[in-house]
GROMACS .gro file of C-alpha atoms in nm:
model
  426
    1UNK     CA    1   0.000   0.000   0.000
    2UNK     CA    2   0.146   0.356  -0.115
    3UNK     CA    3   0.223   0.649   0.097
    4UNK     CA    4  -0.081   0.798  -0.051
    5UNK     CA    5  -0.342   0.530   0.057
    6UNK     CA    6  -0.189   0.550   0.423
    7UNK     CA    7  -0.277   0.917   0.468
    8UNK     CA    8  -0.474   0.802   0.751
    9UNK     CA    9  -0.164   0.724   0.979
   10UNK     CA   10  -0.065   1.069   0.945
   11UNK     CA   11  -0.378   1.227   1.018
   12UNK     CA   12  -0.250   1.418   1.317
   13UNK     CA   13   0.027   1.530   1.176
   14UNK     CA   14  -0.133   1.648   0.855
   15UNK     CA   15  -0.408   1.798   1.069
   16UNK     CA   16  -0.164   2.049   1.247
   17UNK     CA   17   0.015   2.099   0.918
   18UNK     CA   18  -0.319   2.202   0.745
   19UNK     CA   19  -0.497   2.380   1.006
   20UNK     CA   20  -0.161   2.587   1.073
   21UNK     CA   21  -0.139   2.630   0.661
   22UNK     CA   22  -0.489   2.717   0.666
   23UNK     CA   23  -0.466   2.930   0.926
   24UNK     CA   24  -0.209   3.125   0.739
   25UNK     CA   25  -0.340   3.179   0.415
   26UNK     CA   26  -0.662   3.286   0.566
   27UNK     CA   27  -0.485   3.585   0.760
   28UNK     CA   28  -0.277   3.608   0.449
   29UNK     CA   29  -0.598   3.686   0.237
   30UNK     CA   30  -0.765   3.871   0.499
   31UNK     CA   31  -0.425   4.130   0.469
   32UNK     CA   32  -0.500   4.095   0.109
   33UNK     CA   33  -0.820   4.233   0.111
   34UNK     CA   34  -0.782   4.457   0.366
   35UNK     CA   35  -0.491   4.588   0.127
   36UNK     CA   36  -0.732   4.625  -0.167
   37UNK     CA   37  -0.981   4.808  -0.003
   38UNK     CA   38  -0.755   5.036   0.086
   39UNK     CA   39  -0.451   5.126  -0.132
   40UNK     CA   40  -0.660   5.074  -0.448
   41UNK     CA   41  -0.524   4.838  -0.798
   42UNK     CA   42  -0.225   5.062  -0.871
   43UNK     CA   43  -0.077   5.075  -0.468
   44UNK     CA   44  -0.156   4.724  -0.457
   45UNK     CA   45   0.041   4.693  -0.749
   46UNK     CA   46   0.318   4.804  -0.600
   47UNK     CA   47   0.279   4.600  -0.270
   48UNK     CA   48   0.287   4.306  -0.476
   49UNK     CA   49   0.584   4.331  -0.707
   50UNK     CA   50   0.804   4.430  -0.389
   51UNK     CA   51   0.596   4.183  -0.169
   52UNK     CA   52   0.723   3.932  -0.508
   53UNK     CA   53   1.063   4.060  -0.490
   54UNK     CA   54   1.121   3.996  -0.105
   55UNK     CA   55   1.002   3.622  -0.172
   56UNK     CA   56   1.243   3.612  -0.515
   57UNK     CA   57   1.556   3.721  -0.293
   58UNK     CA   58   1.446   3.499   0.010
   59UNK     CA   59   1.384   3.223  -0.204
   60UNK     CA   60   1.740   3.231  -0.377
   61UNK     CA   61   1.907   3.217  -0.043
   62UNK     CA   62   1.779   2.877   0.017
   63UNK     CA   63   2.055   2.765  -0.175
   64UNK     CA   64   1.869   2.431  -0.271
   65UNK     CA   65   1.930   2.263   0.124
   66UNK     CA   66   1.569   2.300   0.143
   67UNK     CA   67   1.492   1.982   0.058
   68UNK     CA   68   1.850   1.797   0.122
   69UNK     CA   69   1.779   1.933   0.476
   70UNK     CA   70   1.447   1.746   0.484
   71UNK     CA   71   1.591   1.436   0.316
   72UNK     CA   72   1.887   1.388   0.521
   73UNK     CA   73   1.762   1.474   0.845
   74UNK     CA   74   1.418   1.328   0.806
   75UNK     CA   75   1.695   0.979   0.835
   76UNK     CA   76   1.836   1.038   1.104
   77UNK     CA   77   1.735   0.989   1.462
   78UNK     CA   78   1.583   1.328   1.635
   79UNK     CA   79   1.814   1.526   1.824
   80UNK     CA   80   2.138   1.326   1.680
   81UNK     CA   81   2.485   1.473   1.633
   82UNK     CA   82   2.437   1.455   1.297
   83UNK     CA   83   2.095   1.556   1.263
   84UNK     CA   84   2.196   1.924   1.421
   85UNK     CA   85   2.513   1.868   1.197
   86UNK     CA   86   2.334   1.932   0.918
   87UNK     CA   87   2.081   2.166   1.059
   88UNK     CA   88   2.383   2.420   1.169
   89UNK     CA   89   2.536   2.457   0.827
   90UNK     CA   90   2.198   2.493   0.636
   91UNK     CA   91   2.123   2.775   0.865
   92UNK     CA   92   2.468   2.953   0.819
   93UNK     CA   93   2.449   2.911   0.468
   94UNK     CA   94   2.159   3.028   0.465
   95UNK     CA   95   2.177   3.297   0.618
   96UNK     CA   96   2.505   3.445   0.440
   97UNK     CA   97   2.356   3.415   0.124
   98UNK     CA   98   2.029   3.584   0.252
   99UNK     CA   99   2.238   3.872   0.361
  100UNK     CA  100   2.488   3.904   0.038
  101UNK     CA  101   2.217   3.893  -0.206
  102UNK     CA  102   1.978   4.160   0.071
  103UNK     CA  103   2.276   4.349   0.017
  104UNK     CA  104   2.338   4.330  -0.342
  105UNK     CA  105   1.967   4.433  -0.387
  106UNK     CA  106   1.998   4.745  -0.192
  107UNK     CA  107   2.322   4.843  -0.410
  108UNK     CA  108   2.116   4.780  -0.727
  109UNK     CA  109   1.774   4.889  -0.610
  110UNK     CA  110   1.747   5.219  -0.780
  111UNK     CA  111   1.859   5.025  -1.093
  112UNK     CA  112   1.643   4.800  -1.114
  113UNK     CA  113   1.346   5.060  -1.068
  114UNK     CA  114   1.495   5.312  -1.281
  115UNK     CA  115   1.628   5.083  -1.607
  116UNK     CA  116   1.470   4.776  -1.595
  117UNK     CA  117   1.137   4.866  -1.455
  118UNK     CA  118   1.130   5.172  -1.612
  119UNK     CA  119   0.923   5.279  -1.231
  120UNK     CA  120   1.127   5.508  -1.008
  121UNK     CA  121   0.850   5.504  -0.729
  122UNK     CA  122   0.962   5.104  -0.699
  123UNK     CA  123   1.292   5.251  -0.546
  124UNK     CA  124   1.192   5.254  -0.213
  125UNK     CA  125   0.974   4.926  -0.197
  126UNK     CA  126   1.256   4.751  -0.321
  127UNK     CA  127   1.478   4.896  -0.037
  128UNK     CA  128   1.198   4.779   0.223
  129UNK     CA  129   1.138   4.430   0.042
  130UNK     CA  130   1.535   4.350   0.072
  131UNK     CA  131   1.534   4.409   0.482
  132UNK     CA  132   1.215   4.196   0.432
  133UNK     CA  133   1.420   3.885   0.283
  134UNK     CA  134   1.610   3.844   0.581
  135UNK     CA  135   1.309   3.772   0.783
  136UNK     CA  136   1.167   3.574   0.525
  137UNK     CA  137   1.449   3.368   0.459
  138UNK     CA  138   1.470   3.283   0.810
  139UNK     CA  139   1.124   3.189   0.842
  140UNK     CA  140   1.102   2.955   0.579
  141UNK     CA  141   1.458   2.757   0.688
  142UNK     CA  142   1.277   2.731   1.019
  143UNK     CA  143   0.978   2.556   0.861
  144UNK     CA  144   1.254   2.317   0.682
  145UNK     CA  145   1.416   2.267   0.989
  146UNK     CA  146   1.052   2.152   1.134
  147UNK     CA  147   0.947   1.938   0.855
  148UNK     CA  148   1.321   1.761   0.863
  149UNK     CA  149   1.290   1.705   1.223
  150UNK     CA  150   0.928   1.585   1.196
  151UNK     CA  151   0.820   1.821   1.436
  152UNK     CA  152   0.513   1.852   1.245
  153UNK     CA  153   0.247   2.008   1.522
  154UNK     CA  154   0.514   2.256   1.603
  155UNK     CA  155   0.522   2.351   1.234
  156UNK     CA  156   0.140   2.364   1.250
  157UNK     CA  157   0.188   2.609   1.548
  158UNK     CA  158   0.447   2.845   1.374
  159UNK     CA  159   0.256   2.881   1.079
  160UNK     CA  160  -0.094   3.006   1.356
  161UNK     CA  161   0.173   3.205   1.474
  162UNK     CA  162   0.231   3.401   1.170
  163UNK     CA  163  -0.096   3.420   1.086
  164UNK     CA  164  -0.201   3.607   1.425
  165UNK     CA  165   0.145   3.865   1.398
  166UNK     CA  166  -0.002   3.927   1.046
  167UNK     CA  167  -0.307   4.010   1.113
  168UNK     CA  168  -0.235   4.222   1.455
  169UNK     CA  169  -0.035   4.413   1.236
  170UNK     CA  170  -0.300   4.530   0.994
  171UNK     CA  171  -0.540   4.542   1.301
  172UNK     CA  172  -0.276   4.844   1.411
  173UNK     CA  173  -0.251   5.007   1.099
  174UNK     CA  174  -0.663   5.010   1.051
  175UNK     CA  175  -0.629   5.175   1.421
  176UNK     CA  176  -0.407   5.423   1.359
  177UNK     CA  177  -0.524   5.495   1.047
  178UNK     CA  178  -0.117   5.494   0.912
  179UNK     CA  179  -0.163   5.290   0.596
  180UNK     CA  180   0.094   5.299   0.294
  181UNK     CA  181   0.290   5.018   0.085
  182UNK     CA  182   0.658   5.106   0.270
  183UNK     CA  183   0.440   5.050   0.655
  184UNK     CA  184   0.244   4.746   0.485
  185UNK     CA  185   0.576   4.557   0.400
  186UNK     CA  186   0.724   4.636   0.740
  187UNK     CA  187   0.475   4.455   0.868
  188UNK     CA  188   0.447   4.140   0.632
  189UNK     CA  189   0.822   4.111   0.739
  190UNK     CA  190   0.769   4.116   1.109
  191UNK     CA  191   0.469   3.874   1.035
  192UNK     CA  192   0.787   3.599   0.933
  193UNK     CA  193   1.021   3.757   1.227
  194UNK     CA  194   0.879   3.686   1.493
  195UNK     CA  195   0.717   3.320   1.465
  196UNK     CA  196   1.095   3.249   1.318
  197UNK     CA  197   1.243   3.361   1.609
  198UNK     CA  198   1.050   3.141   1.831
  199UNK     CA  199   1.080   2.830   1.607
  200UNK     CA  200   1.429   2.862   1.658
  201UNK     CA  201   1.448   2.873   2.038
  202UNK     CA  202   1.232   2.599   2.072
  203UNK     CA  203   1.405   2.395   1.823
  204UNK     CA  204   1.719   2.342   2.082
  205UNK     CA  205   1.924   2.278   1.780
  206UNK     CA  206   2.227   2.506   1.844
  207UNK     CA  207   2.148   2.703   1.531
  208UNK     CA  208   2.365   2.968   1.582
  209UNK     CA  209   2.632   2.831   1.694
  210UNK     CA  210   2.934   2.794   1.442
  211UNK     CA  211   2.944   2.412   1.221
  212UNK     CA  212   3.282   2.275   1.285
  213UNK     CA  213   3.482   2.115   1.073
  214UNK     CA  214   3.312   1.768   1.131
  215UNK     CA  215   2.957   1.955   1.074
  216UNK     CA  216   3.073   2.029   0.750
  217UNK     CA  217   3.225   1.733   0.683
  218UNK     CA  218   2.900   1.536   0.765
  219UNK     CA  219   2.708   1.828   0.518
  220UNK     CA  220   2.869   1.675   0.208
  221UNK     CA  221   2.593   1.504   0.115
  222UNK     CA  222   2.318   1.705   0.160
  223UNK     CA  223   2.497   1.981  -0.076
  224UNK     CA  224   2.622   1.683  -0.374
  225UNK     CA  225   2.231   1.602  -0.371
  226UNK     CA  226   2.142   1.964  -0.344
  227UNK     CA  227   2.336   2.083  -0.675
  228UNK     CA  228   2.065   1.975  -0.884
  229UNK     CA  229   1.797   2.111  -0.634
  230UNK     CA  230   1.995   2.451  -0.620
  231UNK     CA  231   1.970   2.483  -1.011
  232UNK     CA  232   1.580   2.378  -0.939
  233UNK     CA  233   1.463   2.611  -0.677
  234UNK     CA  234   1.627   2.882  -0.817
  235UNK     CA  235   1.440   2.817  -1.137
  236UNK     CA  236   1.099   2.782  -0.931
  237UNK     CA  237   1.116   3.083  -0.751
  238UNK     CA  238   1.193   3.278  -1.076
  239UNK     CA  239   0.883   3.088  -1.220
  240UNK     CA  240   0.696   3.208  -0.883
  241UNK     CA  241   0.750   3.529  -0.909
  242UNK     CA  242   0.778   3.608  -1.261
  243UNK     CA  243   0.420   3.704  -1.347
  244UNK     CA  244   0.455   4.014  -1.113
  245UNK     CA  245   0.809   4.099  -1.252
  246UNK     CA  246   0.676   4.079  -1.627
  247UNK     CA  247   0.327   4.252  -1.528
  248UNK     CA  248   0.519   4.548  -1.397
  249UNK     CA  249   0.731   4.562  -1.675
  250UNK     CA  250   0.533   4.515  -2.014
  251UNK     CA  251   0.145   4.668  -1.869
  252UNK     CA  252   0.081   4.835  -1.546
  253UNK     CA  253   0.045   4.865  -1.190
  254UNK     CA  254  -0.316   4.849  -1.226
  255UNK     CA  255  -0.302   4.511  -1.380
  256UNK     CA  256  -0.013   4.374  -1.100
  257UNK     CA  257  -0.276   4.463  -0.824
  258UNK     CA  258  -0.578   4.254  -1.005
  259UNK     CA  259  -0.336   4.008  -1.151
  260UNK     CA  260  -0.223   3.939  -0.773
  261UNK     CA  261  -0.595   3.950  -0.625
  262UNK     CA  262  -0.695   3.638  -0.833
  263UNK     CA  263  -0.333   3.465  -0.788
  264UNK     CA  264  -0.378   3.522  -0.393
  265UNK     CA  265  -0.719   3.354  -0.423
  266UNK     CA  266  -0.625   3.080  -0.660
  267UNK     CA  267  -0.300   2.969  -0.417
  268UNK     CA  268  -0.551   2.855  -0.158
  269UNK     CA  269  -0.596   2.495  -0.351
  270UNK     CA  270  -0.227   2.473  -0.304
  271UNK     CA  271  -0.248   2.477   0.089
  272UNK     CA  272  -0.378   2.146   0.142
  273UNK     CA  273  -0.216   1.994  -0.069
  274UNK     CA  274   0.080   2.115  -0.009
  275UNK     CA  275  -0.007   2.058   0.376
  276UNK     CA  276   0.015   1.678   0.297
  277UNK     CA  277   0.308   1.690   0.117
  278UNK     CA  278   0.488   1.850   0.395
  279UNK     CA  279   0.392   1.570   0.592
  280UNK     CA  280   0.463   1.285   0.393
  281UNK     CA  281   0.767   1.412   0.206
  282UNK     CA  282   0.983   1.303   0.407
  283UNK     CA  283   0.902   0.963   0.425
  284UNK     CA  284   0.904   1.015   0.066
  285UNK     CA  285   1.236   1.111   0.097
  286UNK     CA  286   1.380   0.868   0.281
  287UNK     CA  287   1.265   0.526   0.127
  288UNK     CA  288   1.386   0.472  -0.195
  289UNK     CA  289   1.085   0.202  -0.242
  290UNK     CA  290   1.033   0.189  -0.597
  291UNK     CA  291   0.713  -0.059  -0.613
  292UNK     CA  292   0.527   0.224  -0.349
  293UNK     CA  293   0.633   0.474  -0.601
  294UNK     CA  294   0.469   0.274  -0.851
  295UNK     CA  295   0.184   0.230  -0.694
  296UNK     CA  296   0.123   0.583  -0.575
  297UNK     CA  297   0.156   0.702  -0.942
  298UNK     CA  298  -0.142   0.485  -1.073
  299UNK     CA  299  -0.369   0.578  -0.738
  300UNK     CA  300  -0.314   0.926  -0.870
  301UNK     CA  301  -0.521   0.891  -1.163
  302UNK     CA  302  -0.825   0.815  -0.919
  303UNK     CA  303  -0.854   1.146  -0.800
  304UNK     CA  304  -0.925   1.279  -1.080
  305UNK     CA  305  -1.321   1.310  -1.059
  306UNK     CA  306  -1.231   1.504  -0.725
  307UNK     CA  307  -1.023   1.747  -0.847
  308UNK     CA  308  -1.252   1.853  -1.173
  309UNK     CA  309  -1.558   1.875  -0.927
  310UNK     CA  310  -1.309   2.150  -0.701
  311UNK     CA  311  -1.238   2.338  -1.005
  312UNK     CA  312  -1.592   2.361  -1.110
  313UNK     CA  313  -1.730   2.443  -0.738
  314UNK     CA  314  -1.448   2.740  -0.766
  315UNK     CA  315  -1.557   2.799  -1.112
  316UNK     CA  316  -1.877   2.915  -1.033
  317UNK     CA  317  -1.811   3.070  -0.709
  318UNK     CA  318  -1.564   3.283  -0.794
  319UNK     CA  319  -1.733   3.630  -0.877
  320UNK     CA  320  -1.914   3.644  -0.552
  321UNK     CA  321  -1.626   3.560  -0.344
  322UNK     CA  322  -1.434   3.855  -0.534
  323UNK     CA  323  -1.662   4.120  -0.518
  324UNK     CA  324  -1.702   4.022  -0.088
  325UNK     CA  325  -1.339   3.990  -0.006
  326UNK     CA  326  -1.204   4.287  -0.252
  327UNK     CA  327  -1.495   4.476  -0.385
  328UNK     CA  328  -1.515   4.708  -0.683
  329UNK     CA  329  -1.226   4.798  -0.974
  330UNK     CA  330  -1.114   4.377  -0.926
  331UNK     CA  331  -1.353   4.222  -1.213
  332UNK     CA  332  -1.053   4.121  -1.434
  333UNK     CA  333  -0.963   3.919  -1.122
  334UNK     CA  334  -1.223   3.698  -1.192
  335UNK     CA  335  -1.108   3.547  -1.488
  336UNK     CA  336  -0.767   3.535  -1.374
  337UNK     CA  337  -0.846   3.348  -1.097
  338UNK     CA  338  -1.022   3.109  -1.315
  339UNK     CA  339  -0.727   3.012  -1.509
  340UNK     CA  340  -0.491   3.043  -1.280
  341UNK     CA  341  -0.702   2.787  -1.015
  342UNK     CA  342  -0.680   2.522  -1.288
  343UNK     CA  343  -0.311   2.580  -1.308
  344UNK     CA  344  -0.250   2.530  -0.952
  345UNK     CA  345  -0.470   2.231  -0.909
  346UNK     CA  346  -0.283   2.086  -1.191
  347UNK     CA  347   0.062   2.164  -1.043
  348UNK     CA  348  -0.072   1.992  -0.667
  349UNK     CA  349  -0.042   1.658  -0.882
  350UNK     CA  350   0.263   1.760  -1.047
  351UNK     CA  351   0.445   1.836  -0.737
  352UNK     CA  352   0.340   1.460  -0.625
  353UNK     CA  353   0.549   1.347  -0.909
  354UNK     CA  354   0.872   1.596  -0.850
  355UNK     CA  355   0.864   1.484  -0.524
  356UNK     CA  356   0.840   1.111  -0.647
  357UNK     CA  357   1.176   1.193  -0.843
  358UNK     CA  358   1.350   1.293  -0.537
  359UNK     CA  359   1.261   0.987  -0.388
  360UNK     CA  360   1.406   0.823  -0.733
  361UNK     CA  361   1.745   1.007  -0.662
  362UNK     CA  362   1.696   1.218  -0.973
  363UNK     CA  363   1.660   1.576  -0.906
  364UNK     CA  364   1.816   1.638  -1.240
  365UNK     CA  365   1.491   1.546  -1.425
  366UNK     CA  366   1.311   1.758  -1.195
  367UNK     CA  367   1.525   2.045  -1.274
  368UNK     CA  368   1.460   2.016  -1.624
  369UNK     CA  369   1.104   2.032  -1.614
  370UNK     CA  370   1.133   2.337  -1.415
  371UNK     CA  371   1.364   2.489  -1.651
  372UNK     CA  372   1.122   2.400  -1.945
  373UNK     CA  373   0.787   2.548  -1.790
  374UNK     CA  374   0.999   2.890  -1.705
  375UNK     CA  375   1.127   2.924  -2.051
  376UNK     CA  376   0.728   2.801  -2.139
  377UNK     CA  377   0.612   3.122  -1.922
  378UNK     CA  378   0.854   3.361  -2.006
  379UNK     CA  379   0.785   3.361  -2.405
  380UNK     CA  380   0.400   3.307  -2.374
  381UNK     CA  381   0.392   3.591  -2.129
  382UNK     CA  382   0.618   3.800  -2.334
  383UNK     CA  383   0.395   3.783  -2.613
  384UNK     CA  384   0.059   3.797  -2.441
  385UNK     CA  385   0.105   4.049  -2.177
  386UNK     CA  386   0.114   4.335  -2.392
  387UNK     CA  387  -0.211   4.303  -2.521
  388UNK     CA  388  -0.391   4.087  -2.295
  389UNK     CA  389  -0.202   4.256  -1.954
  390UNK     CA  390  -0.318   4.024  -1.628
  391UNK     CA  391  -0.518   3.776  -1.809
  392UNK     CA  392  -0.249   3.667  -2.091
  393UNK     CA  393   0.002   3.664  -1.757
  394UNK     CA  394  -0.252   3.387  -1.643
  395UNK     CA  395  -0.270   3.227  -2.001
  396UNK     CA  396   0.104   3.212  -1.982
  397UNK     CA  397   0.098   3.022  -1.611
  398UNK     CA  398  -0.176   2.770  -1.723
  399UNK     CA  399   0.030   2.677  -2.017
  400UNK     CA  400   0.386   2.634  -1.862
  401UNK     CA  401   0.176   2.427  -1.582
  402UNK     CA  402   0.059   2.155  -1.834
  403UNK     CA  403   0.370   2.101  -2.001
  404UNK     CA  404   0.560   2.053  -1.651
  405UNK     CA  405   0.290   1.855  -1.626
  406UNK     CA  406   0.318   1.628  -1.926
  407UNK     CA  407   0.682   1.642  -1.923
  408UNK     CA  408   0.695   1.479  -1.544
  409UNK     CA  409   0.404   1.248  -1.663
  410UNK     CA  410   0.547   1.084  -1.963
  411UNK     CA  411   0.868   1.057  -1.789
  412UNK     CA  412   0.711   0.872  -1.481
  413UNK     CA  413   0.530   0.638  -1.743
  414UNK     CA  414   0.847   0.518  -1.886
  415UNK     CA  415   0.990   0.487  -1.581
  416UNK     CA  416   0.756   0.259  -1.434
  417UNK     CA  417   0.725   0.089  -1.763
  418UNK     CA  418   0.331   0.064  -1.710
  419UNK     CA  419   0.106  -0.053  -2.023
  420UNK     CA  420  -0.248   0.086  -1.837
  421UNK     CA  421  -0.406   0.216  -1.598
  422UNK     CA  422  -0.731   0.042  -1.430
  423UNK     CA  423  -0.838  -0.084  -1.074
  424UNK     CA  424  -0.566  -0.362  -0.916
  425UNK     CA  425  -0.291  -0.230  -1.222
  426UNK     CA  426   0.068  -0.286  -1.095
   0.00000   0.00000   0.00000
């Protein structure tokens, strides 16, 4: 029986996982819509491409031990030698490429406003998103460090935790009455700070305390099997935050703030899903079993029926929950959320099988596929956002999420060497 039919041995832990994720993403979108109502498409615009950039930067730190830190220390016993072996050098890697490339941002930051945005006003948001990364970046090794450990309820509680400085954040600035996008991204950042903070004292890891030379000796492996996941999660994040970066550059702000009103709504398929895989990635990770692989790649195709009845429930859904949670001026968002809700749904399943190829040892063909959706999304969204502005951005996503798709799919079919699918197929 696959990891995916024994879900039901990991209820607890997926239960904290979820209700923390959920937890999250509802404070998340609460922020959201508290930001539309309030700083309008074009401010919102802004928020969002140096709300993108923060996550870009952050994300680049992670230097690809995101997932070597859950695969390696997922194996060993908790609280080993080796197990905070490898959790010390992730951090300090970590964190000195959070702040060189925080740093290199702020040197560049009126370039990249100026010349490649062609937006001076993004000067200063950039500035804020950089001292943002740093708390970001912290917040999402943390989570790592959690998942590795299989410390999955305090995960669950971090994530609640994030949630609640999020929203008592906003709560002050709808108080005070002190609202603008430089105050707004202050308070995202403290949002990761402070739940980061406390995941670390509680993780009794000796985090910041210097590796020695045996701690790095011991890390060897987890950064020979990260190469590939480095080249992959650099790609990812560039494929993550991409729509924003080509929104602002080839329509307007206008279209950023919609385009990011129905991308914020359409993520929230991704949180339990991705709740679950948190969970059960590490075993994942861990056994190499390449029968449960197997079989877990032919239960897939039963969940099919479920998924298309989500999409269709969202489907027709959709405009009310808009006009509620962000009101009038978001109409476009509509749409976009449409498309972009299929893509995401598609890419839960997708991520099954990436995650399947870690488990395989080859990160290299999950690299790839990465590589081949962002050059996918870059060209379609080149040629469509011009015209079509926030929904040809979402045209462009869709399409770069069904040929990751196809290209992980075919692959896994060969792999397994499998002639059909049906009921009792091996």
């Amino acid at each position: 029986m696959s990891i995916l039919c024994k879900l039901h041995k990991y209820a607890g832990e997926v239960a904290w996982v979820t209700f923390g994720n959920l937890f999250r993403t509802g404070c998340v979108f609460i922020g959201w819509s508290f930001l539309a109502h309030n700083l309008g498409p074009e401010r919102l615009g802004v928020f969002s491409f140096a709300f993108a950039t923060m996550n870009l930067v952050a994300s680049l730190s992670e230097f690809g031990l995101g997932v070597g830190i859950v695969k390696f220390v997922a194996s060993e016993k908790l609280g080993s030698k080796r197990a905070n072996s490898l959790l010390r050098v992730g951090f300090w890697l970590r964190s000195f490429m959070t702040l060189l490339l925080a740093g290199i941002l702020i040197v560049i930051s009126k370039w990249v406003a100026v010349s490649v945005m062609n937006n001076p006003m993004l000067h200063l948001p950039i500035v804020f998103a950089a001292f943002g990364t740093v708390a970001a970046s912290l917040y999402a090794y943390v989570l790592s460090a959690y998942q590795g450990t299989r410390r999955f309820k305090g995960y669950g509680i971090i994530s609640i935790s994030s949630g609640l400085s999020l929203l008592s954040g906003f709560l002050f600035l709808y108080i005070t009455k002190n609202l603008n996008v430089n105050i707004a991204l202050v308070v995202a950042s403290c949002a990761f700070l402070l739940p980061a903070i406390i995941g670390m004292l509680f993780l009794n890891a000796g985090l910041t305390n210097f590796p020695s030379a045996d701690c790095w000796k011991e890390a060897r492996s987890v950064i020979s099997f990260s190469r590939w996941v480095l080249a992959g999660s650099m790609i990812v994040v560039l494929i993550m935050q991409a729509d924003s970066f080509l929104l602002t550059r080839f329509s307007t702000l206008a279209e950023v703030g919609k385009y990011s009103v129905g991308s914020r709504l359409a993520l929230s398929i991704s949180v339990i899903t991705n709740s679950i895989l948190t969970v059960v990635m590490p075993n994942i990770l861990k056994n190499n079993d390449y029968l449960q692989f197997k079989k877990m790649y032919i239960e897939m195709f039963k969940w099919l029926p479920f998924l298309i009845g989500i999409y269709c429930l969202a489907f027709l859904i959709s405009p009310w929950v808009v006009q509620i949670a962000f009101g009038s001026g978001y109409e476009k968002s509509v749409v976009v959320f449409r498309i972009l809700f299929g893509a995401y749904l598609l890419s839960s399943v997708t991520n099954i099988l990436n995650y399947t190829s870690y488990g395989l040892n080859r990160p290299d063909i999950v690299s790839l596929n990465i590589f081949t959706q962002f050059i996918v999304l870059i060209v379609i969204g080149v040629m469509c956002v011009p015209s079509l502005g926030a929904t040809g951005m979402a045209d462009a996503v869709l399409v770069s999420r069904i040929i990751g798709f196809l290209y992980i799919f075919i692959y896994m079919w060969r792999t397994f060497k499998i002639k059909y699918v049906g009921v009792g197929s091996q």
